[in-house]
Amino acid sequence: MSNTSPAEPVHQVPLTFSDWRPLRHVEDPLHKDLSAVARVGDCLFLACDETASVERLRRLEDGSFGDHQHVALDRLVDLPAGADGEMDIEGLCASDGFLWIVGSHSRKRSKPKRDENDRDQALQRMEEIQREPNRYFLGRIPLVEEAPGPFALARSAGERQSAWLKLGHRHSALERWLAADPHLGPFLTIPSKENGLDVEGLAVRGSRVWLGLRGPVLRGHAVVLDLELEQKAPNRLKARRVDGEHRYRKHLLDTRGLGVRDMRFEGDDLLLLVGPTMSLEGPAFVLRWRDAAQDDASGVISPDRIEAVAELPYRLHADHPEGLELWPEAGPGALLVIYDAPAPDRVEPETFTVRADVIGSRRTGETMVSRDNKRIPV
């Protein structure tokens, strides 16, 4: 995609997860399995894709983040599979006094586990495709400032209430709307690691909510859904009809076959963290979709509005970029990046600490254009 060298981190931010006791059931230690991040005041909210919780860290005097608080979400929202059902949280975003949360909305195929099964049993295991209902969550939870800087989550705060799109054991609102979509409908029952539906990016402005899809990728184009949500009843969000009879807009962006891993607004521009879809290994990039907030109709976005911001460092089987957040104290355009499967040199296992990268924006003005024109960002 790019002939630039990877961006060098400006510095690193230590994240320490000390309240480990409620999370002993997860397959990997929390600090090695981060999937989303959002900043609110002096707090970072982070998620692990194996739980139904978020983790709050507070900025400490040395600039690191700690004072870990584990927040179980089943006491703040109604989850069809309860506290033990995996939400597969892939996106967090703080906006207008709420923390927005989205699950992957994806299905998964069972792993073969050849170390536990013979070849026939392993093959049979791979016939199993699971739909976990908590994964279909999309909603918001009120943020309450406990003191200058630290924020907590509450089911209600004055007139603000937790609210979410309808979801249940068999269906969710978003699934129902997408079922008839000519581009996305065929992918709803395909597992996420096989180019099936997989929501990973989340950005919010006012009543508009953008969802970035890691999959499916369509002829090299990533998909971003754009909804307008409003609360019509206690604890219930509903989507307005915004594009004819549809309850979402659908934007396709030529990303050279990469899927969206996270998103964040910078002014009217939408920054997209993009990387390999399915279970592939490969480099990741930050792209800028110029004036994304002004797009009010579905369509394929002109490639000259997609710019390369940065190529992220790439390591085989380690440091998979999963979350993106603005980090203005490091300078204009600086970004915080968190990783799944962090490399050993960014982890302190005895203290449950992992270091996130802060990278500087290197906006070049070069644009993503059609493959036929054969230009690439530099």
Coordinates of C-alpha atoms in Angstrom, one line a residue:
M1 CA 0.0 0.0 0.0
S2 CA 2.8 2.4 0.9
N3 CA 6.5 2.9 0.1
T4 CA 7.1 4.8 3.4
S5 CA 9.0 3.4 6.3
P6 CA 6.9 2.6 9.4
A7 CA 6.2 5.4 11.9
E8 CA 8.5 5.5 14.9
P9 CA 6.7 6.0 18.2
V10 CA 7.1 9.4 19.7
H11 CA 7.0 7.7 23.1
Q12 CA 5.2 4.9 24.9
V13 CA 2.5 5.0 27.6
P14 CA 2.5 2.2 30.2
L15 CA -0.9 0.6 31.0
T16 CA -1.1 -1.4 34.2
F17 CA -4.0 -3.8 34.9
S18 CA -3.7 -4.7 38.5
D19 CA -7.3 -5.7 39.3
W20 CA -6.9 -9.2 37.7
R21 CA -9.0 -11.3 40.0
P22 CA -12.3 -11.1 38.1
L23 CA -10.7 -12.0 34.9
R24 CA -9.0 -15.3 35.7
H25 CA -11.3 -17.1 33.3
V26 CA -10.0 -15.4 30.1
E27 CA -7.7 -17.4 27.8
D28 CA -5.0 -14.8 27.7
P29 CA -4.0 -12.2 30.3
L30 CA -6.0 -9.0 29.8
H31 CA -3.0 -6.9 28.9
K32 CA -2.2 -9.2 26.1
D33 CA -5.7 -9.2 24.6
L34 CA -6.8 -5.6 24.2
S35 CA -9.3 -4.9 21.5
A36 CA -10.6 -1.3 22.0
V37 CA -9.7 2.0 23.7
A38 CA -11.4 5.4 24.4
R39 CA -10.2 8.3 26.4
V40 CA -12.3 10.4 28.8
G41 CA -10.6 13.1 30.8
D42 CA -7.8 11.5 32.8
C43 CA -9.2 8.0 32.2
L44 CA -8.7 5.3 29.6
F45 CA -11.5 2.8 29.0
L46 CA -10.3 -0.4 27.4
A47 CA -11.8 -3.7 26.4
C48 CA -10.8 -7.3 26.1
D49 CA -12.7 -9.3 23.4
E50 CA -13.2 -12.3 25.7
T51 CA -15.3 -10.6 28.4
A52 CA -18.5 -8.7 29.1
S53 CA -16.7 -5.8 30.8
V54 CA -14.6 -2.8 30.3
E55 CA -11.5 -1.8 32.2
R56 CA -10.9 1.7 33.5
L57 CA -7.4 3.1 34.0
R58 CA -6.6 6.5 35.5
R59 CA -3.7 8.7 34.6
L60 CA -1.0 8.7 37.3
E61 CA 1.5 11.4 38.2
D62 CA 4.2 9.9 36.1
G63 CA 2.0 9.9 33.0
S64 CA 1.3 6.2 33.0
F65 CA -2.2 4.8 33.5
G66 CA -3.1 2.5 36.4
D67 CA -5.5 2.3 39.3
H68 CA -7.3 -0.3 37.4
Q69 CA -11.0 -0.8 37.9
H70 CA -12.9 -3.7 36.4
V71 CA -16.4 -2.8 35.3
A72 CA -18.9 -5.6 34.7
L73 CA -21.4 -4.4 32.1
D74 CA -24.3 -6.7 33.0
R75 CA -25.2 -4.3 35.8
L76 CA -25.3 -1.4 33.5
V77 CA -27.1 -2.9 30.4
D78 CA -29.2 -5.9 29.7
L79 CA -27.3 -8.7 28.0
P80 CA -29.1 -11.7 26.6
A81 CA -26.4 -14.1 27.7
G82 CA -25.7 -12.4 31.0
A83 CA -22.3 -11.7 32.6
D84 CA -20.7 -14.9 31.3
G85 CA -21.5 -14.3 27.6
E86 CA -18.6 -13.0 25.6
M87 CA -19.4 -9.6 24.1
D88 CA -16.4 -9.5 21.8
I89 CA -16.1 -5.7 22.3
E90 CA -14.2 -4.3 19.4
G91 CA -15.1 -0.6 19.5
L92 CA -15.3 2.1 22.2
C93 CA -15.9 5.8 21.8
A94 CA -16.6 8.6 24.2
S95 CA -19.1 11.3 23.0
D96 CA -21.4 13.8 24.7
G97 CA -21.3 12.3 28.1
F98 CA -21.6 8.7 27.0
L99 CA -19.3 5.7 26.5
W100 CA -20.4 4.0 23.3
I101 CA -19.7 0.2 22.9
V102 CA -20.0 -2.1 20.0
G103 CA -19.5 -5.9 19.8
S104 CA -18.2 -7.6 16.7
H105 CA -21.7 -8.8 15.5
S106 CA -19.8 -11.8 14.2
R107 CA -20.1 -15.6 14.2
K108 CA -17.2 -17.8 14.9
R109 CA -16.1 -21.3 13.8
S110 CA -14.7 -23.6 16.4
K111 CA -10.9 -24.2 16.4
P112 CA -9.7 -27.6 15.4
K113 CA -7.5 -28.0 18.5
R114 CA -5.3 -30.8 17.0
D115 CA -3.4 -31.0 20.3
E116 CA -6.6 -32.3 22.0
N117 CA -8.4 -34.1 19.1
D118 CA -7.5 -36.6 16.4
R119 CA -7.8 -35.5 12.7
D120 CA -11.5 -36.6 12.4
Q121 CA -12.5 -35.0 15.7
A122 CA -10.7 -31.8 14.7
L123 CA -12.6 -31.8 11.4
Q124 CA -15.9 -32.3 13.1
R125 CA -15.2 -29.5 15.5
M126 CA -14.8 -27.2 12.6
E127 CA -18.4 -27.9 11.5
E128 CA -19.5 -25.9 14.5
I129 CA -20.4 -22.2 13.9
Q130 CA -21.5 -20.3 17.0
R131 CA -23.7 -17.2 17.4
E132 CA -23.1 -15.6 20.7
P133 CA -25.9 -13.1 21.4
N134 CA -23.9 -10.6 23.5
R135 CA -21.7 -10.0 20.5
Y136 CA -24.5 -8.1 18.9
F137 CA -24.5 -5.2 21.4
L138 CA -24.5 -1.6 20.2
G139 CA -25.3 1.0 22.8
R140 CA -24.2 3.7 25.2
I141 CA -23.7 4.1 28.9
P142 CA -23.6 7.5 30.8
L143 CA -20.3 8.8 32.0
V144 CA -20.2 10.4 35.4
E145 CA -17.3 12.6 36.5
E146 CA -16.4 11.5 40.1
A147 CA -13.9 14.3 40.5
P148 CA -12.0 16.6 38.1
G149 CA -10.5 14.1 35.7
P150 CA -11.7 10.6 36.7
F151 CA -14.9 9.2 35.2
A152 CA -17.2 6.3 36.1
L153 CA -20.0 4.5 34.3
A154 CA -23.6 4.5 35.6
R155 CA -26.8 2.9 34.3
S156 CA -28.5 6.3 34.7
A157 CA -27.3 9.8 35.5
G158 CA -30.1 12.4 35.7
E159 CA -31.9 12.3 32.4
R160 CA -29.2 10.3 30.7
Q161 CA -29.8 6.5 30.6
S162 CA -28.0 3.5 29.3
A163 CA -29.6 2.5 26.0
W164 CA -28.9 0.1 23.2
L165 CA -30.3 -1.4 20.0
K166 CA -32.6 -4.3 20.4
L167 CA -30.8 -7.7 20.6
G168 CA -31.7 -11.2 21.7
H169 CA -30.7 -14.8 21.6
R170 CA -31.6 -15.3 18.0
H171 CA -31.7 -11.9 16.3
S172 CA -30.6 -8.3 16.7
A173 CA -31.9 -5.1 15.1
L174 CA -28.8 -4.5 13.0
E175 CA -28.8 -8.1 11.7
R176 CA -32.4 -7.7 10.6
W177 CA -31.6 -4.5 8.7
L178 CA -28.6 -6.0 7.0
A179 CA -30.2 -9.3 6.1
A180 CA -31.7 -7.8 2.9
D181 CA -28.6 -5.8 2.0
P182 CA -27.3 -6.9 -1.5
H183 CA -23.7 -6.4 -0.4
L184 CA -23.6 -7.5 3.2
G185 CA -26.6 -9.9 3.6
P186 CA -24.7 -12.9 2.1
F187 CA -22.0 -12.5 4.8
L188 CA -24.1 -12.5 7.9
T189 CA -23.8 -16.2 8.7
I190 CA -20.1 -16.5 7.6
P191 CA -17.6 -16.6 10.5
S192 CA -15.7 -13.4 11.0
K193 CA -12.3 -14.9 10.3
E194 CA -13.5 -16.1 6.9
N195 CA -14.5 -12.6 5.6
G196 CA -17.8 -12.7 7.3
L197 CA -19.5 -9.8 9.0
D198 CA -17.1 -8.3 11.7
V199 CA -17.7 -4.9 13.2
E200 CA -14.4 -3.5 14.7
G201 CA -14.4 0.3 14.2
L202 CA -16.6 2.8 16.1
A203 CA -16.9 6.6 15.9
V204 CA -19.7 8.8 17.2
R205 CA -20.7 12.4 16.6
G206 CA -24.0 13.6 18.0
S207 CA -26.7 11.1 17.0
R208 CA -24.6 9.7 14.1
V209 CA -22.7 6.4 14.7
W210 CA -20.2 5.1 12.2
L211 CA -19.3 1.3 12.3
G212 CA -16.2 0.2 10.5
L213 CA -16.1 -3.4 9.2
R214 CA -13.1 -5.6 9.3
G215 CA -15.1 -7.8 7.1
P216 CA -16.4 -8.3 4.6
V217 CA -14.0 -6.6 2.3
L218 CA -15.6 -6.2 -1.1
R219 CA -13.2 -6.2 -4.1
G220 CA -10.6 -4.5 -2.0
H221 CA -13.1 -2.0 -0.5
A222 CA -13.7 -1.7 3.3
V223 CA -17.2 -0.9 4.4
V224 CA -18.3 1.8 6.9
L225 CA -21.9 1.9 8.1
D226 CA -23.4 5.2 9.2
L227 CA -26.5 5.2 11.4
E228 CA -28.5 7.9 13.2
L229 CA -29.6 6.6 16.5
E230 CA -32.1 8.2 19.0
Q231 CA -33.6 7.1 22.3
K232 CA -37.3 6.5 21.9
A233 CA -38.1 4.4 25.0
P234 CA -36.3 3.6 28.3
N235 CA -33.0 1.7 27.5
R236 CA -33.9 1.5 23.8
L237 CA -32.1 3.1 20.9
K238 CA -33.8 3.1 17.4
A239 CA -32.3 4.0 14.0
R240 CA -33.9 6.6 11.8
R241 CA -34.5 6.0 8.1
V242 CA -31.7 7.9 6.5
D243 CA -31.2 6.5 3.0
G244 CA -34.6 5.8 1.4
E245 CA -36.1 2.9 3.3
H246 CA -32.7 2.0 4.8
R247 CA -31.8 2.7 8.5
Y248 CA -28.1 3.1 7.6
R249 CA -25.9 4.6 5.0
K250 CA -23.2 2.4 3.5
H251 CA -19.8 3.8 2.5
L252 CA -17.2 1.8 0.6
L253 CA -13.5 2.9 0.6
D254 CA -10.7 1.4 -1.4
T255 CA -8.2 0.2 1.2
R256 CA -6.3 -2.2 -1.0
G257 CA -8.1 -5.1 0.6
L258 CA -7.6 -4.1 4.3
G259 CA -10.4 -4.1 6.8
V260 CA -11.2 -1.4 9.4
R261 CA -9.8 -2.1 12.9
D262 CA -10.8 1.2 14.6
M263 CA -11.8 4.8 13.8
R264 CA -11.7 8.2 15.3
F265 CA -12.9 11.7 14.2
E266 CA -10.4 14.5 13.9
G267 CA -12.4 17.5 13.0
D268 CA -14.6 16.5 10.1
D269 CA -12.1 13.9 8.9
L270 CA -12.4 10.3 10.0
L271 CA -9.1 8.5 10.8
L272 CA -9.2 4.8 10.0
L273 CA -6.9 2.2 11.4
V274 CA -6.8 -0.6 8.8
G275 CA -5.2 -3.9 8.7
P276 CA -5.5 -7.5 7.5
T277 CA -8.9 -9.1 7.5
M278 CA -9.6 -12.7 8.4
S279 CA -6.7 -14.4 10.2
L280 CA -3.9 -12.9 8.0
E281 CA -0.7 -11.4 9.1
G282 CA 0.5 -8.1 7.6
P283 CA 1.2 -4.4 8.1
A284 CA -1.4 -1.9 9.3
F285 CA -2.0 1.7 8.3
V286 CA -3.8 4.9 9.5
L287 CA -5.8 6.5 6.7
R288 CA -7.7 9.8 6.6
W289 CA -11.1 10.0 5.0
R290 CA -11.4 13.7 4.4
D291 CA -14.7 15.4 5.3
A292 CA -16.3 12.1 6.2
A293 CA -18.8 13.9 8.5
Q294 CA -20.2 15.7 5.5
D295 CA -21.2 12.5 3.6
D296 CA -24.9 12.1 3.9
A297 CA -25.6 9.4 1.2
S298 CA -24.4 5.9 0.5
G299 CA -21.8 5.2 -2.1
V300 CA -18.2 4.5 -3.0
I301 CA -16.0 7.2 -1.7
S302 CA -13.8 9.0 -4.2
P303 CA -10.2 7.6 -3.8
D304 CA -8.8 11.2 -3.9
R305 CA -10.4 11.8 -0.5
I306 CA -8.5 8.9 1.2
E307 CA -5.0 9.9 2.4
A308 CA -2.3 7.9 4.1
V309 CA -1.4 9.2 7.5
A310 CA 1.1 6.6 8.8
E311 CA 2.3 3.0 8.3
L312 CA 2.5 1.2 11.7
P313 CA 5.4 -1.0 12.7
Y314 CA 4.8 -4.6 11.8
R315 CA 6.0 -7.7 13.5
L316 CA 5.1 -11.3 12.5
H317 CA 2.7 -12.9 15.0
A318 CA 3.0 -9.9 17.4
D319 CA 1.8 -6.3 17.9
H320 CA -1.5 -6.4 16.0
P321 CA -2.9 -2.8 16.1
E322 CA -6.5 -2.9 17.5
G323 CA -7.3 0.5 18.9
L324 CA -6.8 4.1 18.1
E325 CA -7.3 7.3 20.1
L326 CA -6.3 11.0 19.7
W327 CA -3.4 12.0 21.9
P328 CA -3.1 15.8 21.5
E329 CA -0.5 16.4 24.4
A330 CA 2.1 14.7 22.1
G331 CA 1.5 17.3 19.4
P332 CA -1.0 18.0 16.6
G333 CA -2.2 14.8 15.0
A334 CA -0.6 12.5 17.5
L335 CA -2.3 9.1 18.1
L336 CA -2.3 6.4 20.8
V337 CA -2.2 2.9 19.4
I338 CA -3.0 -0.3 21.4
Y339 CA -2.1 -3.8 20.4
D340 CA -3.4 -7.3 20.6
A341 CA -0.7 -10.0 21.0
P342 CA 1.9 -7.5 22.2
A343 CA 5.6 -8.3 21.6
P344 CA 7.5 -9.3 24.7
D345 CA 9.5 -6.2 24.8
R346 CA 6.4 -4.0 25.5
V347 CA 5.1 -6.2 28.3
E348 CA 6.0 -6.5 32.0
P349 CA 4.2 -9.7 32.9
E350 CA 4.9 -9.5 36.7
T351 CA 3.0 -6.2 37.0
F352 CA 0.4 -6.9 34.2
T353 CA 1.7 -3.8 32.3
V354 CA 1.8 -3.3 28.6
R355 CA 3.1 -0.2 26.7
A356 CA 1.0 1.5 24.1
D357 CA 2.6 3.5 21.3
V358 CA 2.1 7.2 20.6
I359 CA 2.8 8.0 17.0
G360 CA 3.0 11.4 15.3
S361 CA 0.8 12.2 12.3
R362 CA 2.7 12.3 9.0
R363 CA 0.0 13.6 6.8
T364 CA 1.5 13.7 3.3
G365 CA -1.3 15.0 1.1
E366 CA -0.8 11.9 -1.1
T367 CA -4.1 10.2 -1.8
M368 CA -5.4 6.7 -2.4
V369 CA -6.5 6.5 -6.0
S370 CA -7.9 3.7 -8.2
R371 CA -5.8 0.7 -9.0
D372 CA -6.0 1.5 -12.7
N373 CA -4.1 4.8 -12.0
K374 CA -1.4 2.8 -10.2
R375 CA -0.6 5.5 -7.7
I376 CA 0.0 4.7 -4.0
P377 CA 0.4 6.9 -1.0
V378 CA 3.9 8.0 -0.1

